[in-house]
Short mmCIF file of N, CA and C in Angstrom, two decimals:
data_model
loop_
_atom_site.label_atom_id
_atom_site.label_comp_id
_atom_site.label_asym_id
_atom_site.label_seq_id
_atom_site.Cartn_x
_atom_site.Cartn_y
_atom_site.Cartn_z
N MET K 60 72.47 -92.43 104.44
CA MET K 60 73.06 -93.74 104.14
C MET K 60 74.56 -93.67 104.31
N ASP K 61 75.16 -94.63 104.94
CA ASP K 61 76.58 -94.70 105.20
C ASP K 61 77.30 -95.03 103.92
N SER K 62 78.51 -94.49 103.81
CA SER K 62 79.36 -94.90 102.68
C SER K 62 79.99 -96.25 103.03
N PRO K 63 80.47 -96.99 102.04
CA PRO K 63 81.05 -98.32 102.32
C PRO K 63 82.29 -98.20 103.19
N HIS K 64 82.93 -97.03 103.18
CA HIS K 64 84.16 -96.88 103.96
C HIS K 64 83.87 -96.61 105.44
N SER K 65 82.67 -96.10 105.76
CA SER K 65 82.35 -95.79 107.16
C SER K 65 81.78 -96.94 107.91
N ASN K 66 81.42 -98.01 107.21
CA ASN K 66 80.79 -99.17 107.84
C ASN K 66 81.84 -100.25 108.04
N PRO K 67 82.20 -100.57 109.28
CA PRO K 67 83.26 -101.55 109.49
C PRO K 67 82.87 -102.95 109.00
N GLN K 68 81.56 -103.23 108.83
CA GLN K 68 81.12 -104.53 108.37
C GLN K 68 81.17 -104.65 106.86
N SER K 69 81.37 -103.56 106.18
CA SER K 69 81.41 -103.55 104.71
C SER K 69 82.65 -104.26 104.22
N PRO K 70 82.54 -105.09 103.16
CA PRO K 70 83.68 -105.84 102.63
C PRO K 70 84.68 -104.94 101.88
N GLY K 71 84.37 -103.70 101.60
CA GLY K 71 85.28 -102.84 100.89
C GLY K 71 84.49 -101.86 100.03
N PRO K 72 85.15 -101.17 99.18
CA PRO K 72 84.46 -100.21 98.36
C PRO K 72 83.43 -100.88 97.45
N VAL K 73 82.35 -100.17 97.21
CA VAL K 73 81.30 -100.68 96.36
C VAL K 73 81.57 -100.18 94.95
N HIS K 74 81.66 -101.05 94.00
CA HIS K 74 81.95 -100.70 92.61
C HIS K 74 80.67 -100.65 91.83
N SER K 75 80.60 -99.68 90.92
CA SER K 75 79.46 -99.66 90.04
C SER K 75 79.65 -100.78 89.01
N PRO K 76 78.55 -101.25 88.38
CA PRO K 76 78.67 -102.37 87.45
C PRO K 76 79.47 -102.00 86.19
N THR K 77 79.62 -100.74 85.90
CA THR K 77 80.41 -100.37 84.72
C THR K 77 81.58 -99.51 85.14
N PRO K 78 82.63 -99.49 84.37
CA PRO K 78 83.81 -98.67 84.70
C PRO K 78 83.47 -97.20 84.66
N ILE K 79 84.29 -96.43 85.35
CA ILE K 79 84.16 -94.99 85.28
C ILE K 79 84.55 -94.56 83.85
N PRO K 80 83.77 -93.73 83.20
CA PRO K 80 84.04 -93.36 81.80
C PRO K 80 85.48 -92.82 81.64
N LEU K 81 86.10 -93.12 80.50
CA LEU K 81 87.49 -92.71 80.27
C LEU K 81 87.62 -91.20 80.26
N ASP K 82 86.55 -90.48 79.92
CA ASP K 82 86.63 -89.01 79.86
C ASP K 82 86.17 -88.35 81.18
N SER K 83 86.01 -89.14 82.24
CA SER K 83 85.58 -88.60 83.53
C SER K 83 86.68 -87.71 84.11
N PRO K 84 86.28 -86.52 84.65
CA PRO K 84 87.27 -85.64 85.27
C PRO K 84 87.84 -86.23 86.53
N LEU K 85 87.25 -87.34 87.03
CA LEU K 85 87.76 -87.97 88.21
C LEU K 85 89.04 -88.72 87.97
N ARG K 86 89.36 -89.00 86.67
CA ARG K 86 90.58 -89.75 86.36
C ARG K 86 91.75 -88.78 86.29
N THR K 87 92.49 -88.70 87.41
CA THR K 87 93.57 -87.72 87.53
C THR K 87 94.93 -88.37 87.73
N HIS K 88 95.02 -89.68 87.80
CA HIS K 88 96.26 -90.38 88.06
C HIS K 88 96.71 -91.17 86.85
N PRO K 89 97.59 -90.60 86.03
CA PRO K 89 98.02 -91.32 84.83
C PRO K 89 98.87 -92.54 85.10
N LYS K 90 98.83 -93.47 84.18
CA LYS K 90 99.64 -94.68 84.29
C LYS K 90 100.88 -94.48 83.40
N ARG K 91 102.03 -94.77 83.94
CA ARG K 91 103.29 -94.54 83.21
C ARG K 91 103.31 -95.29 81.89
N ASN K 92 103.73 -94.60 80.85
CA ASN K 92 103.89 -95.11 79.48
C ASN K 92 102.59 -95.47 78.78
N LEU K 93 101.46 -95.13 79.35
CA LEU K 93 100.18 -95.40 78.70
C LEU K 93 99.53 -94.07 78.36
N PRO K 94 98.64 -94.06 77.37
CA PRO K 94 98.00 -92.81 77.00
C PRO K 94 97.25 -92.17 78.20
N SER K 95 97.17 -90.85 78.19
CA SER K 95 96.59 -90.11 79.31
C SER K 95 95.14 -90.47 79.54
N ASN K 96 94.41 -90.97 78.52
CA ASN K 96 93.04 -91.34 78.72
C ASN K 96 92.87 -92.65 79.50
N LEU K 97 93.98 -93.27 79.87
CA LEU K 97 93.91 -94.50 80.66
C LEU K 97 94.35 -94.17 82.10
N SER K 98 93.96 -93.06 82.59
CA SER K 98 94.27 -92.67 83.96
C SER K 98 93.30 -93.33 84.92
N SER K 99 93.69 -93.39 86.16
CA SER K 99 92.85 -93.96 87.21
C SER K 99 92.34 -92.85 88.10
N THR K 100 91.35 -93.14 88.91
CA THR K 100 90.89 -92.16 89.90
C THR K 100 91.62 -92.26 91.21
N TYR K 101 92.48 -93.25 91.34
CA TYR K 101 93.29 -93.48 92.52
C TYR K 101 94.75 -93.66 92.09
N PRO K 102 95.70 -93.20 92.95
CA PRO K 102 97.12 -93.30 92.60
C PRO K 102 97.54 -94.69 92.18
N HIS K 103 97.05 -95.73 92.82
CA HIS K 103 97.45 -97.10 92.45
C HIS K 103 96.21 -97.93 92.15
N GLY K 104 95.20 -97.25 91.62
CA GLY K 104 93.92 -97.90 91.36
C GLY K 104 93.92 -98.65 90.02
N LEU K 105 92.79 -99.28 89.74
CA LEU K 105 92.60 -100.06 88.55
C LEU K 105 92.29 -99.18 87.37
N LEU K 106 92.53 -99.65 86.15
CA LEU K 106 92.22 -98.86 84.97
C LEU K 106 90.69 -98.68 84.83
N SER K 107 89.92 -99.52 85.51
CA SER K 107 88.47 -99.32 85.48
C SER K 107 88.10 -98.03 86.19
N GLY K 108 89.00 -97.48 86.98
CA GLY K 108 88.75 -96.25 87.72
C GLY K 108 88.49 -96.51 89.18
N HIS K 109 88.39 -97.76 89.58
CA HIS K 109 88.04 -98.06 90.96
C HIS K 109 89.31 -98.41 91.78
N PRO K 110 89.25 -98.23 93.09
CA PRO K 110 90.37 -98.72 93.90
C PRO K 110 90.32 -100.23 93.98
N ARG K 111 91.38 -100.83 94.40
CA ARG K 111 91.38 -102.29 94.59
C ARG K 111 90.54 -102.61 95.82
N THR K 112 89.86 -103.76 95.78
CA THR K 112 89.16 -104.26 96.97
C THR K 112 90.20 -104.84 97.87
N PRO K 113 89.90 -105.06 99.14
CA PRO K 113 90.88 -105.67 100.03
C PRO K 113 91.45 -106.99 99.53
N SER K 114 90.63 -107.84 98.95
CA SER K 114 91.12 -109.13 98.43
C SER K 114 91.98 -108.90 97.21
N GLN K 115 91.65 -107.93 96.36
CA GLN K 115 92.49 -107.63 95.22
C GLN K 115 93.84 -107.08 95.65
N GLN K 116 93.84 -106.27 96.74
CA GLN K 116 95.07 -105.72 97.25
C GLN K 116 95.96 -106.81 97.82
N VAL K 117 95.40 -107.77 98.52
CA VAL K 117 96.19 -108.89 99.06
C VAL K 117 96.82 -109.67 97.91
N SER K 118 96.04 -109.95 96.89
CA SER K 118 96.54 -110.69 95.72
C SER K 118 97.63 -109.89 95.02
N PHE K 119 97.39 -108.59 94.88
CA PHE K 119 98.38 -107.71 94.24
C PHE K 119 99.71 -107.71 95.03
N ASP K 120 99.59 -107.57 96.36
CA ASP K 120 100.79 -107.52 97.20
C ASP K 120 101.57 -108.83 97.12
N ALA K 121 100.86 -109.97 97.09
CA ALA K 121 101.55 -111.24 97.01
C ALA K 121 102.24 -111.41 95.67
N ARG K 122 101.57 -111.02 94.59
CA ARG K 122 102.19 -111.09 93.24
C ARG K 122 103.39 -110.15 93.16
N LYS K 123 103.24 -108.97 93.68
CA LYS K 123 104.33 -107.99 93.67
C LYS K 123 105.57 -108.54 94.42
N GLN K 124 105.34 -109.15 95.55
CA GLN K 124 106.44 -109.72 96.33
C GLN K 124 107.11 -110.87 95.57
N GLU K 125 106.30 -111.68 94.91
CA GLU K 125 106.83 -112.78 94.11
C GLU K 125 107.72 -112.26 92.97
N ILE K 126 107.26 -111.18 92.33
CA ILE K 126 108.03 -110.59 91.25
C ILE K 126 109.32 -110.00 91.79
N LEU K 127 109.27 -109.29 92.89
CA LEU K 127 110.46 -108.64 93.46
C LEU K 127 111.48 -109.70 93.91
N ASN K 128 111.01 -110.87 94.32
CA ASN K 128 111.89 -111.93 94.75
C ASN K 128 112.52 -112.68 93.60
N THR K 129 111.93 -112.64 92.40
CA THR K 129 112.40 -113.46 91.30
C THR K 129 112.99 -112.66 90.13
N MET K 130 112.80 -111.34 90.10
CA MET K 130 113.25 -110.53 88.97
C MET K 130 114.09 -109.35 89.47
N THR K 131 115.04 -108.95 88.61
CA THR K 131 115.81 -107.74 88.92
C THR K 131 115.01 -106.53 88.49
N ALA K 132 115.47 -105.35 88.89
CA ALA K 132 114.80 -104.14 88.50
C ALA K 132 114.80 -103.95 86.99
N GLU K 133 115.88 -104.33 86.35
CA GLU K 133 115.97 -104.21 84.91
C GLU K 133 114.97 -105.14 84.22
N GLN K 134 114.83 -106.37 84.76
CA GLN K 134 113.88 -107.32 84.17
C GLN K 134 112.44 -106.81 84.36
N ILE K 135 112.16 -106.26 85.51
CA ILE K 135 110.82 -105.71 85.78
C ILE K 135 110.54 -104.58 84.82
N GLU K 136 111.48 -103.65 84.66
CA GLU K 136 111.29 -102.56 83.75
C GLU K 136 111.06 -103.03 82.33
N LYS K 137 111.86 -103.98 81.87
CA LYS K 137 111.74 -104.52 80.51
C LYS K 137 110.35 -105.16 80.35
N SER K 138 109.94 -105.93 81.33
CA SER K 138 108.63 -106.60 81.29
C SER K 138 107.50 -105.56 81.23
N TYR K 139 107.63 -104.51 82.06
CA TYR K 139 106.63 -103.47 82.11
C TYR K 139 106.49 -102.77 80.75
N LEU K 140 107.68 -102.45 80.14
CA LEU K 140 107.66 -101.80 78.85
C LEU K 140 107.02 -102.68 77.78
N GLU K 141 107.32 -103.99 77.83
CA GLU K 141 106.72 -104.91 76.88
C GLU K 141 105.20 -104.94 77.01
N VAL K 142 104.72 -104.98 78.25
CA VAL K 142 103.28 -105.01 78.46
C VAL K 142 102.63 -103.72 78.02
N THR K 143 103.23 -102.57 78.34
CA THR K 143 102.64 -101.31 77.93
C THR K 143 102.64 -101.16 76.41
N GLU K 144 103.66 -101.70 75.75
CA GLU K 144 103.66 -101.70 74.28
C GLU K 144 102.52 -102.54 73.72
N LYS K 145 102.27 -103.70 74.34
CA LYS K 145 101.15 -104.54 73.89
C LYS K 145 99.84 -103.80 74.10
N VAL K 146 99.67 -103.15 75.22
CA VAL K 146 98.42 -102.39 75.49
C VAL K 146 98.27 -101.29 74.46
N LYS K 147 99.35 -100.56 74.20
CA LYS K 147 99.27 -99.49 73.17
C LYS K 147 98.91 -100.08 71.81
N GLY K 148 99.47 -101.24 71.47
CA GLY K 148 99.12 -101.88 70.21
C GLY K 148 97.65 -102.25 70.13
N VAL K 149 97.11 -102.79 71.20
CA VAL K 149 95.69 -103.13 71.23
C VAL K 149 94.86 -101.86 71.09
N LEU K 150 95.24 -100.80 71.80
CA LEU K 150 94.50 -99.53 71.69
C LEU K 150 94.52 -98.99 70.28
N GLU K 151 95.70 -99.02 69.66
CA GLU K 151 95.80 -98.50 68.27
C GLU K 151 94.93 -99.31 67.35
N GLU K 152 94.91 -100.63 67.49
CA GLU K 152 94.10 -101.52 66.64
C GLU K 152 92.61 -101.21 66.86
N GLU K 153 92.20 -101.01 68.12
CA GLU K 153 90.79 -100.68 68.40
C GLU K 153 90.42 -99.34 67.85
N GLU K 154 91.33 -98.37 67.90
CA GLU K 154 91.05 -97.04 67.34
C GLU K 154 90.93 -97.16 65.81
N ARG K 155 91.76 -97.97 65.19
CA ARG K 155 91.69 -98.17 63.74
C ARG K 155 90.36 -98.77 63.36
N LYS K 156 89.94 -99.82 64.12
CA LYS K 156 88.66 -100.45 63.84
C LYS K 156 87.50 -99.44 64.01
N GLY K 157 87.62 -98.62 65.05
CA GLY K 157 86.59 -97.62 65.27
C GLY K 157 86.49 -96.61 64.10
N ARG K 158 87.67 -96.22 63.59
CA ARG K 158 87.66 -95.31 62.42
C ARG K 158 87.03 -95.97 61.20
N GLU K 159 87.34 -97.29 61.02
CA GLU K 159 86.77 -98.01 59.88
C GLU K 159 85.24 -98.08 60.01
N VAL K 160 84.74 -98.33 61.21
CA VAL K 160 83.30 -98.39 61.45
C VAL K 160 82.69 -97.01 61.17
N ASP K 161 83.34 -95.96 61.64
CA ASP K 161 82.81 -94.60 61.41
C ASP K 161 82.76 -94.30 59.90
N GLU K 162 83.81 -94.72 59.17
CA GLU K 162 83.83 -94.47 57.73
C GLU K 162 82.69 -95.28 57.04
N LYS K 163 82.48 -96.50 57.47
CA LYS K 163 81.40 -97.31 56.91
C LYS K 163 80.03 -96.71 57.19
N ILE K 164 79.85 -96.21 58.43
CA ILE K 164 78.60 -95.57 58.77
C ILE K 164 78.35 -94.33 57.89
N GLU K 165 79.42 -93.53 57.70
CA GLU K 165 79.29 -92.36 56.87
C GLU K 165 78.94 -92.72 55.41
N ALA K 166 79.57 -93.76 54.91
CA ALA K 166 79.25 -94.20 53.52
C ALA K 166 77.81 -94.68 53.44
N LEU K 167 77.31 -95.36 54.42
CA LEU K 167 75.94 -95.82 54.42
C LEU K 167 74.96 -94.67 54.53
N LYS K 168 75.33 -93.67 55.34
CA LYS K 168 74.47 -92.47 55.41
C LYS K 168 74.37 -91.78 54.04
N MET K 169 75.51 -91.67 53.35
CA MET K 169 75.49 -91.04 52.05
C MET K 169 74.63 -91.85 51.07
N GLU K 170 74.80 -93.18 51.13
CA GLU K 170 74.04 -94.07 50.26
C GLU K 170 72.54 -93.90 50.56
N ARG K 171 72.16 -93.84 51.83
CA ARG K 171 70.79 -93.66 52.17
C ARG K 171 70.24 -92.35 51.67
N ASP K 172 71.07 -91.27 51.74
CA ASP K 172 70.64 -89.96 51.28
C ASP K 172 70.38 -89.99 49.75
N VAL K 173 71.27 -90.64 49.00
CA VAL K 173 71.07 -90.78 47.55
C VAL K 173 69.81 -91.57 47.26
N GLU K 174 69.59 -92.66 47.97
CA GLU K 174 68.37 -93.46 47.75
C GLU K 174 67.12 -92.66 48.06
N ARG K 175 67.20 -91.83 49.12
CA ARG K 175 66.02 -91.02 49.49
C ARG K 175 65.71 -90.00 48.38
N ARG K 176 66.77 -89.38 47.83
CA ARG K 176 66.55 -88.40 46.76
C ARG K 176 65.97 -89.06 45.49
N VAL K 177 66.49 -90.25 45.17
CA VAL K 177 65.96 -90.99 43.99
C VAL K 177 64.52 -91.34 44.24
N TYR K 178 64.21 -91.79 45.43
CA TYR K 178 62.82 -92.17 45.78
C TYR K 178 61.91 -90.96 45.65
N GLU K 179 62.35 -89.81 46.14
CA GLU K 179 61.53 -88.59 46.08
C GLU K 179 61.27 -88.18 44.62
N ARG K 180 62.28 -88.30 43.76
CA ARG K 180 62.12 -87.97 42.34
C ARG K 180 61.14 -88.95 41.70
N PHE K 181 61.31 -90.23 41.98
CA PHE K 181 60.41 -91.25 41.41
C PHE K 181 59.01 -91.00 41.87
N LYS K 182 58.84 -90.71 43.14
CA LYS K 182 57.51 -90.45 43.72
C LYS K 182 56.87 -89.23 43.05
N GLY K 183 57.69 -88.16 42.82
CA GLY K 183 57.19 -86.96 42.15
C GLY K 183 56.78 -87.20 40.73
N LYS K 184 57.53 -88.02 39.98
CA LYS K 184 57.21 -88.31 38.59
C LYS K 184 55.96 -89.18 38.50
N LYS K 185 55.81 -90.10 39.46
CA LYS K 185 54.66 -90.99 39.46
C LYS K 185 53.37 -90.22 39.76
N ALA K 186 53.45 -89.28 40.68
CA ALA K 186 52.27 -88.48 41.03
C ALA K 186 51.90 -87.49 39.93
N GLY K 187 52.88 -86.97 39.20
CA GLY K 187 52.65 -86.02 38.16
C GLY K 187 52.36 -86.66 36.81
N GLY K 188 52.68 -87.89 36.61
CA GLY K 188 52.66 -88.41 35.29
C GLY K 188 51.79 -89.56 35.09
#
């Protein structure tokens, strides 16, 4: 079977329906100012791990040119830092929520274990008495 890159009729790279896992060893290209687990598999690829499709690249190039024509380097850097700070904030919030869920699961497991022990004692007393 031909790869999508070897077929000139192919519209571009074929993406899997789900992103490449964040812990994949294929993710070797870090994004500046973002945590290392948000690396891409391509130098200028998407955070999903996939390269841009040709239509995405055209759109990206047009937006990039628009930004370069309307903003100074300092404004671009400031905007980039603001966006990366927002992303970091969202990541920290999601990590906090994940820890809360893990703590709740652990508490429920402990509660279930206590209930199981009480049930076993009750069952033993009922059978013996």
